[in-house]
mmCIF file of C-alpha atoms in Angstrom:
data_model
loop_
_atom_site.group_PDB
_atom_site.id
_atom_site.type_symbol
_atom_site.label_atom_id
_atom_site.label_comp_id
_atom_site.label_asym_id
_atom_site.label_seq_id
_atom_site.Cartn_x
_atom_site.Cartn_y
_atom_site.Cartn_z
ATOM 1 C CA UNK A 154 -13.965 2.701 15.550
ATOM 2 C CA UNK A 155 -10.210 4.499 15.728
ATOM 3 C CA UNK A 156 -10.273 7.157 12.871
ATOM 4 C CA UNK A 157 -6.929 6.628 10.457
ATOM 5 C CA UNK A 158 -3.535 8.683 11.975
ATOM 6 C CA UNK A 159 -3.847 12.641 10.362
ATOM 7 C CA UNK A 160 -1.379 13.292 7.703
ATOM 8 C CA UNK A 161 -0.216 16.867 7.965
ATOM 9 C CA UNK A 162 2.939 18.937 7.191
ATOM 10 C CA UNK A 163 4.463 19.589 3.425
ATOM 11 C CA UNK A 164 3.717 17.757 0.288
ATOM 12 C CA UNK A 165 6.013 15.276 -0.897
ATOM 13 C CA UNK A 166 9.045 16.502 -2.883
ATOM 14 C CA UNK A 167 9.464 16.342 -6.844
ATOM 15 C CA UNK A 168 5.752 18.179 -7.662
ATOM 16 C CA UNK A 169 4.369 16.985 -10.896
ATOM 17 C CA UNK A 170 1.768 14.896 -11.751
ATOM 18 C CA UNK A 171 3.218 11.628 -12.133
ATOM 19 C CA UNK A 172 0.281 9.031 -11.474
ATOM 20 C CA UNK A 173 2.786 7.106 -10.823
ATOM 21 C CA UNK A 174 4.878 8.144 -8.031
ATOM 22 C CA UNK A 175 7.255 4.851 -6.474
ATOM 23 C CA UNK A 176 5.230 3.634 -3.326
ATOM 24 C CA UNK A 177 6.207 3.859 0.102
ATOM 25 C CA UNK A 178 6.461 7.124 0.235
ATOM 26 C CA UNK A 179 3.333 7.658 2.719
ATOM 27 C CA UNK A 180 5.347 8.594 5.707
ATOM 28 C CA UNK A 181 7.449 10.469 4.269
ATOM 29 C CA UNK A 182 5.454 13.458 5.210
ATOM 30 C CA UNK A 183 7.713 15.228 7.479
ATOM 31 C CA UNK A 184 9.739 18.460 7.276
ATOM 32 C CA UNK A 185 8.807 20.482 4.395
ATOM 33 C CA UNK A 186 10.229 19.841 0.843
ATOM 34 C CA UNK A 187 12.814 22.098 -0.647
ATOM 35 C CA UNK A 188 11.156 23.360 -2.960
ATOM 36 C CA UNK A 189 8.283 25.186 -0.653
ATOM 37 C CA UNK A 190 9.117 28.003 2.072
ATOM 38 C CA UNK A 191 8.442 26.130 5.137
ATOM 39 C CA UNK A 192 5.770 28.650 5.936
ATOM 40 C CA UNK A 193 4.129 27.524 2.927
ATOM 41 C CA UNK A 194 4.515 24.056 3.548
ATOM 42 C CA UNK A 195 2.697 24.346 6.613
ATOM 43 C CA UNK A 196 -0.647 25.315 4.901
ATOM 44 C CA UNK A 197 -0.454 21.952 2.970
ATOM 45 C CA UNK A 198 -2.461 19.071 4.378
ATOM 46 C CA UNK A 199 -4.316 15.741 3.565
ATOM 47 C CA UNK A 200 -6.624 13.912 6.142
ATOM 48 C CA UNK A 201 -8.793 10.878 5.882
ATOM 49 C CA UNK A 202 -11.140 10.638 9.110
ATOM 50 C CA UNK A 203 -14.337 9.025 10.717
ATOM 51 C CA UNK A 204 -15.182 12.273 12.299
ATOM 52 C CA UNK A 205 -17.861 15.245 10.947
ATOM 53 C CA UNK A 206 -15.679 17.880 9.296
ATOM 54 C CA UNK A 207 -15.761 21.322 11.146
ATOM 55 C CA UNK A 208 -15.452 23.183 8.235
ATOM 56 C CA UNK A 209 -14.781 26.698 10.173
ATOM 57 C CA UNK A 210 -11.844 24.888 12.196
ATOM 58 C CA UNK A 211 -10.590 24.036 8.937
ATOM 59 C CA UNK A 212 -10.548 27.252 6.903
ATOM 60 C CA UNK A 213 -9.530 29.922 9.778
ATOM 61 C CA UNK A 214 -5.927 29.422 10.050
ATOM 62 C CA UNK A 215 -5.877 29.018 6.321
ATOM 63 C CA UNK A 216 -7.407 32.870 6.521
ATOM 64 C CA UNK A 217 -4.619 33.791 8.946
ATOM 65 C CA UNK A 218 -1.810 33.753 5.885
ATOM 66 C CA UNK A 219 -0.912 37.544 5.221
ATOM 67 C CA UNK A 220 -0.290 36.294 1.704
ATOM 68 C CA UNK A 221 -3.595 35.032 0.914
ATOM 69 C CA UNK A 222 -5.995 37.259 -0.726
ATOM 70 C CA UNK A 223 -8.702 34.184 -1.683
ATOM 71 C CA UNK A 224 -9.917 30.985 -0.033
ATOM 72 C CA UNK A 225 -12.030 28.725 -2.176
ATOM 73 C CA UNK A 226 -13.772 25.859 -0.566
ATOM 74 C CA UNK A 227 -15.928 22.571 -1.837
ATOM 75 C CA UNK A 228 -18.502 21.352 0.235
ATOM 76 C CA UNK A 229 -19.527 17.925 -1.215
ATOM 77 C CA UNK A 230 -22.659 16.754 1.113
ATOM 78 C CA UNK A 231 -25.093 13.731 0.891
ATOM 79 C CA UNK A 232 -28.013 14.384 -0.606
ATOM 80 C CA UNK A 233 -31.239 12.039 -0.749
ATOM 81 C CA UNK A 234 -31.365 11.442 -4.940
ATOM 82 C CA UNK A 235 -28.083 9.574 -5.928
ATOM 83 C CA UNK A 236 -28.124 6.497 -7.714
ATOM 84 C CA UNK A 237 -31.448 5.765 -6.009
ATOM 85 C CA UNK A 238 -33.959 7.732 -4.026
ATOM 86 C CA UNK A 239 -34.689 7.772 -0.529
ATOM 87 C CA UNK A 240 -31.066 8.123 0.499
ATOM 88 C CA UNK A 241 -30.594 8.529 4.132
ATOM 89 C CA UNK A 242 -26.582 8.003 4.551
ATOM 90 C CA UNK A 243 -23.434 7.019 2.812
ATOM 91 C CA UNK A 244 -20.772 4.168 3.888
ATOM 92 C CA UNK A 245 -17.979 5.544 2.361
ATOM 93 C CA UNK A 246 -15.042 3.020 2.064
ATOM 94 C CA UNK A 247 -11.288 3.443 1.340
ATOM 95 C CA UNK A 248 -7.425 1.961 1.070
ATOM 96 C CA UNK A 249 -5.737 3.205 3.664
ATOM 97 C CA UNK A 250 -2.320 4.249 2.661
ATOM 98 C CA UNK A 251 -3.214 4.254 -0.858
ATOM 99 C CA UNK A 252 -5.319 6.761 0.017
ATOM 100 C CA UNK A 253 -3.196 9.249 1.134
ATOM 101 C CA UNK A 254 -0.822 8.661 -1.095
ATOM 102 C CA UNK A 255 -3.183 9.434 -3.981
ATOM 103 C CA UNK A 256 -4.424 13.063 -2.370
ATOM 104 C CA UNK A 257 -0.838 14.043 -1.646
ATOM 105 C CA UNK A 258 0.149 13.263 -5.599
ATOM 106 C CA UNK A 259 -3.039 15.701 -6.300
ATOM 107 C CA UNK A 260 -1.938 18.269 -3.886
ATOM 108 C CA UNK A 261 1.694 18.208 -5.341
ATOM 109 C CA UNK A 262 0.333 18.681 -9.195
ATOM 110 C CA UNK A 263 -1.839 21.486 -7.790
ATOM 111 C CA UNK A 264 0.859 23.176 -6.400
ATOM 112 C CA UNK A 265 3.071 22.420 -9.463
ATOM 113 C CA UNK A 266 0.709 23.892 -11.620
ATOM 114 C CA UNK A 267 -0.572 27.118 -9.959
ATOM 115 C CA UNK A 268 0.654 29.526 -7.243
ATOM 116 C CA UNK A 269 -1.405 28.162 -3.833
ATOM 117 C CA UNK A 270 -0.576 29.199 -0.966
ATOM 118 C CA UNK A 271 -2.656 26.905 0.835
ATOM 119 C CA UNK A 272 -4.351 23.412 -0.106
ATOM 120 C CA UNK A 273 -6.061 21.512 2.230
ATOM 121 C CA UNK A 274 -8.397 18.204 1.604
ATOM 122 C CA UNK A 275 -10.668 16.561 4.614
ATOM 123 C CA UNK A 276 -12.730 13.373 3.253
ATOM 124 C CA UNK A 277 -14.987 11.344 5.410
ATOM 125 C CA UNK A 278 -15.016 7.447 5.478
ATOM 126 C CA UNK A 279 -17.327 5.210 7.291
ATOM 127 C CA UNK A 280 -21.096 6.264 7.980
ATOM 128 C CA UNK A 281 -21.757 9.823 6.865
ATOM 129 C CA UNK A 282 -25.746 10.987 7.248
ATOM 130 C CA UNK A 283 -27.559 12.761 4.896
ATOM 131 C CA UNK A 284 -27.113 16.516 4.533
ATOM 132 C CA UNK A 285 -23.420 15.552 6.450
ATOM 133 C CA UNK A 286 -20.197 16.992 4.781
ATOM 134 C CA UNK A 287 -17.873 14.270 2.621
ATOM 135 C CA UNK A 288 -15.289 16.172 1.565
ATOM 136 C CA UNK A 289 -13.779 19.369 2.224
ATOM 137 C CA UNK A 290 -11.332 20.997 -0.395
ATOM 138 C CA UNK A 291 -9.864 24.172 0.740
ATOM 139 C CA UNK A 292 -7.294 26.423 -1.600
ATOM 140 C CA UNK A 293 -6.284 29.524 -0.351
ATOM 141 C CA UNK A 294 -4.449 31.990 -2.883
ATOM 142 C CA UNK A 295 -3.210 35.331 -3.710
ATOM 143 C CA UNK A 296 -5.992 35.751 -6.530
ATOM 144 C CA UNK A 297 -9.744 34.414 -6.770
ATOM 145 C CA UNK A 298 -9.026 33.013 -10.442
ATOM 146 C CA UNK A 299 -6.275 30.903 -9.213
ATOM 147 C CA UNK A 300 -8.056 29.366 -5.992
ATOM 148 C CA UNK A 301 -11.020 28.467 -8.361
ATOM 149 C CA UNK A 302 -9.118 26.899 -10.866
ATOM 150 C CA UNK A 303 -7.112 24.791 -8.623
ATOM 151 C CA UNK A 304 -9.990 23.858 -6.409
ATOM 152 C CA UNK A 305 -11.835 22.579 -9.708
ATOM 153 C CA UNK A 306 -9.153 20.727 -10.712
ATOM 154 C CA UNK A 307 -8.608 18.888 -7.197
ATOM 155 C CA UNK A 308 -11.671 17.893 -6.981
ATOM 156 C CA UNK A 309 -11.969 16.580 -10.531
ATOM 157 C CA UNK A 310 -8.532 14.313 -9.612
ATOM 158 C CA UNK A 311 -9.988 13.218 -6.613
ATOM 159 C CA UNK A 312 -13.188 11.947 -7.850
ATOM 160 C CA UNK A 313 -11.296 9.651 -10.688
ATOM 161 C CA UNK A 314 -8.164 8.281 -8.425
ATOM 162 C CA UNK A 315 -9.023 9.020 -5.239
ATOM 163 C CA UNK A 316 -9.788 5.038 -3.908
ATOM 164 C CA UNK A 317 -12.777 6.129 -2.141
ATOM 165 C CA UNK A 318 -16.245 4.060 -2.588
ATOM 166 C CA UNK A 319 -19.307 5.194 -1.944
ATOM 167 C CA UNK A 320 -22.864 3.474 -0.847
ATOM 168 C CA UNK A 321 -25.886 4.664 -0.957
ATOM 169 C CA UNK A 322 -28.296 3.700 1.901
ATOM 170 C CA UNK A 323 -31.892 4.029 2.154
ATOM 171 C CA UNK A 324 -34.134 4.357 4.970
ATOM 172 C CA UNK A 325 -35.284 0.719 4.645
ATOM 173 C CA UNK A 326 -31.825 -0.209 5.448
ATOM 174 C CA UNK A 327 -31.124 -1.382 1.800
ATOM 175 C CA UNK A 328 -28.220 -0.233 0.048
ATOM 176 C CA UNK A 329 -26.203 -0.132 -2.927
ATOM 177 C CA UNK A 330 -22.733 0.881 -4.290
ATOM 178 C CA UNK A 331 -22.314 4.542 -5.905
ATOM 179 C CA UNK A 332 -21.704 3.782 -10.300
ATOM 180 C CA UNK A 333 -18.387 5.587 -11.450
ATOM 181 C CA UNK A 334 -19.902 8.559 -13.162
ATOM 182 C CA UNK A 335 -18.233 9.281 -17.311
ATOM 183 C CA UNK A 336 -18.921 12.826 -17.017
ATOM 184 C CA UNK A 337 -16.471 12.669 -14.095
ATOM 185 C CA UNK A 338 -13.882 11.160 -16.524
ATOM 186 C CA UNK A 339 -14.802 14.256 -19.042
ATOM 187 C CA UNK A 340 -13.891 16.433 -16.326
ATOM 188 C CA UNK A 341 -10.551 15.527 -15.595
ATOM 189 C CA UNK A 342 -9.253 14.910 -19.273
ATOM 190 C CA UNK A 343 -10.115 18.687 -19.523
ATOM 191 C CA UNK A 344 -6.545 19.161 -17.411
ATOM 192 C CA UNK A 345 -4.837 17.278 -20.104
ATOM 193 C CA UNK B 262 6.447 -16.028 -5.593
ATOM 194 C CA UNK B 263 4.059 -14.796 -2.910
ATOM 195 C CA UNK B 264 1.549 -11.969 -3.668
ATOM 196 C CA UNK B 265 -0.464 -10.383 -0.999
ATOM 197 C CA UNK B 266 -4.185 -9.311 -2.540
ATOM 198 C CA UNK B 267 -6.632 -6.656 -1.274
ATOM 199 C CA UNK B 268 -10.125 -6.500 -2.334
ATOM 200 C CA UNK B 269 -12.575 -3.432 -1.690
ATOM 201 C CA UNK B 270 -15.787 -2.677 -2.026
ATOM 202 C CA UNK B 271 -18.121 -4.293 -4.776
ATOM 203 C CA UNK B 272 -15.358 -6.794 -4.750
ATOM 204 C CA UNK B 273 -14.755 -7.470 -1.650
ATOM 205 C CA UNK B 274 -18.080 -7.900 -0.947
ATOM 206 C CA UNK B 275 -18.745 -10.541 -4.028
ATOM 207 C CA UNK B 276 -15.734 -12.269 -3.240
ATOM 208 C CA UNK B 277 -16.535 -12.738 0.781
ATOM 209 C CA UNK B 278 -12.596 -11.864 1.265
ATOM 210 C CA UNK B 279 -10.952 -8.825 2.250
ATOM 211 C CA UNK B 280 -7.159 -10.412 1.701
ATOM 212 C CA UNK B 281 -5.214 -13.526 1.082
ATOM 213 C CA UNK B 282 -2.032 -14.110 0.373
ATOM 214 C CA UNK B 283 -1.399 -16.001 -3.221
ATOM 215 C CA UNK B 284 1.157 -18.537 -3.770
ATOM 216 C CA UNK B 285 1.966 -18.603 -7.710
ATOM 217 C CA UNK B 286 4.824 -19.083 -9.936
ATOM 218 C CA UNK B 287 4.185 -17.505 -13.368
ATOM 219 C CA UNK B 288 6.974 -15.569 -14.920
ATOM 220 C CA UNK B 289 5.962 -12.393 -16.698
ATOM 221 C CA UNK B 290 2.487 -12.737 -14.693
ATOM 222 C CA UNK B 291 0.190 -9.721 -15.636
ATOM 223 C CA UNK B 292 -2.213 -8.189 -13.539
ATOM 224 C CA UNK B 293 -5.223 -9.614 -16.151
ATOM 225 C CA UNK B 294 -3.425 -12.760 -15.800
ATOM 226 C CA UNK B 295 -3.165 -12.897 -11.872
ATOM 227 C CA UNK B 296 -6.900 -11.729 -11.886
ATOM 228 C CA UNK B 297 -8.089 -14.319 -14.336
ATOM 229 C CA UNK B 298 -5.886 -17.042 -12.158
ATOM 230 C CA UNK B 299 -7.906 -16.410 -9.181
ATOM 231 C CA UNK B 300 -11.622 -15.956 -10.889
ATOM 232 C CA UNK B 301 -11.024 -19.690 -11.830
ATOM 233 C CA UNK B 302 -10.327 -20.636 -8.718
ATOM 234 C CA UNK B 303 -14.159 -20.998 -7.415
ATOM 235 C CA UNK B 304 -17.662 -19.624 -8.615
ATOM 236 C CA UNK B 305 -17.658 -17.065 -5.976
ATOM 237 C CA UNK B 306 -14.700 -15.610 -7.325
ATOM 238 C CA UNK B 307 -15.491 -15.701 -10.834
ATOM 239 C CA UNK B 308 -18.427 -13.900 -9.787
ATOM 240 C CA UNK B 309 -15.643 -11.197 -8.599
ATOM 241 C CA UNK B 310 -13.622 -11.152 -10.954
ATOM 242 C CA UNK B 311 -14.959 -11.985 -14.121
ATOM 243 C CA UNK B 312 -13.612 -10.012 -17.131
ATOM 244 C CA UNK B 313 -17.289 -8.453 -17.355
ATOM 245 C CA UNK B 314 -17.186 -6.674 -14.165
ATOM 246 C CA UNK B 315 -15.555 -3.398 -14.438
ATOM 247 C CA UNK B 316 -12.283 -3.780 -12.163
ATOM 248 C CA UNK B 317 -8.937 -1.636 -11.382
ATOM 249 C CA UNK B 318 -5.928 -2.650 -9.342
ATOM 250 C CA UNK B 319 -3.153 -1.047 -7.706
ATOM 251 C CA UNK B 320 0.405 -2.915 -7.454
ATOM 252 C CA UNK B 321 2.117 -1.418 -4.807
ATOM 253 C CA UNK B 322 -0.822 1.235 -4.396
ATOM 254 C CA UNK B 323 -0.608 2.962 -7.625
ATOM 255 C CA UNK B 324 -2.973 2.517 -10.015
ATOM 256 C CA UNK B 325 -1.788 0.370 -12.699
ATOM 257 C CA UNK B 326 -3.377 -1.094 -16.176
ATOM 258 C CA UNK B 327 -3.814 -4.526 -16.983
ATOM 259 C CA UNK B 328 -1.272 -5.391 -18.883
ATOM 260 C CA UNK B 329 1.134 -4.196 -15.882
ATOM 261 C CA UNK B 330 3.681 -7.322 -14.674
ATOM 262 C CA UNK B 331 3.775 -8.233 -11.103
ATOM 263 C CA UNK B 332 7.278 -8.842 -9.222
ATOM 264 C CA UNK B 333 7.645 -10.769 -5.645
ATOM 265 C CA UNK B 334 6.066 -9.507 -2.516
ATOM 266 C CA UNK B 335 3.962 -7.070 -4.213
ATOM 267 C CA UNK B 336 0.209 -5.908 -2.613
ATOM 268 C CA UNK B 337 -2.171 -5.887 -5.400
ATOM 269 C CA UNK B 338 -5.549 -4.515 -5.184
ATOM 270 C CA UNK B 339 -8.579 -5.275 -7.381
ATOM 271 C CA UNK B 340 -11.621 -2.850 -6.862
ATOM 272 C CA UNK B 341 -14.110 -0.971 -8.728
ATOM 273 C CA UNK B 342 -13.892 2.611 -10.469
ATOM 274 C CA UNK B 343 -13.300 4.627 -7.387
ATOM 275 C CA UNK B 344 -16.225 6.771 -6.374
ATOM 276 C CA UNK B 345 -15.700 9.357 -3.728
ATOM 277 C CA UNK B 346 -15.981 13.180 -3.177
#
């Protein structure tokens, strides 16, 4: 199993959360936009992979930015009561290119909306064992209040456009697909 | 006009396909149109696709609504409400 390429570097240009952004845009990656100081742009990044996440190989150069005063970080893990009990692992399915496309839109809102220095977001697809990271969100920022806000409010964009689908898998070998959750709806029609 | 159509997860699964390419000549076709043309083609895809089943699509790979009309050459995606984090 070949994990998908990395996408790294700047966020797209034009920030604002569009949903609907014109397609083909997914390698456009490159350089940093205008709009961010390149040394900025570097601390932007999006990454789909079949690999564990090492979370401390992900935050430290974040920490390195003189300019950041507060890293926030979500940790979503597998636990054994989903849907159903007895969960030993998730298959975690996605649309490549669709994908990134989606987390790069989220990144560019984020950074439309508040002053990050830093956004990073690492999500797991394939087999991922219980107690195993999924997803790593990562905001760096001058101030707490603005790191914790924008982390929130990734996460709650992820988990309604994000096309990732999750299935649960118990230690009989059984399995089922993940429901779409309303209260995760609530929580991103809070951000208007 | 030819359409090329992804299907993941619950979906994909039902429907025993990951992607085809559809040959159909509709003008103004809708996405709830293009869906409902396929779910008659068979049982297993009705079973996919019915209008019961909870289902999104992406044209292009951006999410779109139903009502949404498809042009040439487009990739369409029908799946269920995503799930991940």
């Amino acid at each position: 199993m070949t994990s998908p390429p990395a996408r790294s570097g700047a966020p797209l240009s034009q920030p604002g959360w569009t949903g609907s952004d014109p397609p083909g845009r997914v390698d456009d990656h490159a350089g940093a936009p205008m709009h961010l100081q390149p040394a900025i742009a570097a601390g932007f990044e999006v990454r789909v992979q079949y690999e564990p996440i090492d979370i401390d190989a992900e935050i430290a150069p974040i920490a390195r930015n003189p300019r950041i005063g507060a890293v926030v970080n979500f940790l979503g893990v597998v636990r054994q009561s989903g849907d159903i009990d007895d969960v030993v692992a998730l298959e975690i399915e996605h649309y490549p290119g669709m994908t990134e496309q989606s987390l790069w839109s989220t990144v560019e809102e984020a950074a439309a909306r508040w002053r990050v220095e830093a956004v990073k977001i690492v999500h797991r697809v394939g087999h991922v064992a219980l107690g195993q990271s999924v997803v790593l969100v990562v905001v760096a920022a001058r101030h707490r209040g603005t790191a914790f806000d924008a982390c929130e409010f990734l996460m709650d964009i992820l988990k309604t456009h994000a096309p990732f689908w999750k299935k649960e898998i118990r230690s009989d070998g059984s399995c089922e697909w993940v429901e779409a959750k309303a209260r995760d709806d609530q929580a991103m029609e809070r951000w208007g | 006009m030819k359409l090329r159509i992804k299907y993941f997860a619950s979906v994909r699964e039902r429907f025993g396909i990951e992607q085809e390419i559809v040959d159909i000549d509709a003008p103004e076709l809708t996405v709830d149109a293009l869906r409902a043309h396929i779910a008659s083609r068979d049982e297993r895809a009705a079973k996919a696709l019915h209008t019961d089943v909870l289902i999104r699509a992406a044209v292009n790979q951006e999410m779109v609504d139903g009502g949404f009309v498809v042009r040439g050459d487009s990739e369409i995606a029908f799946f269920p409400p995503v799930t991940g984090g």
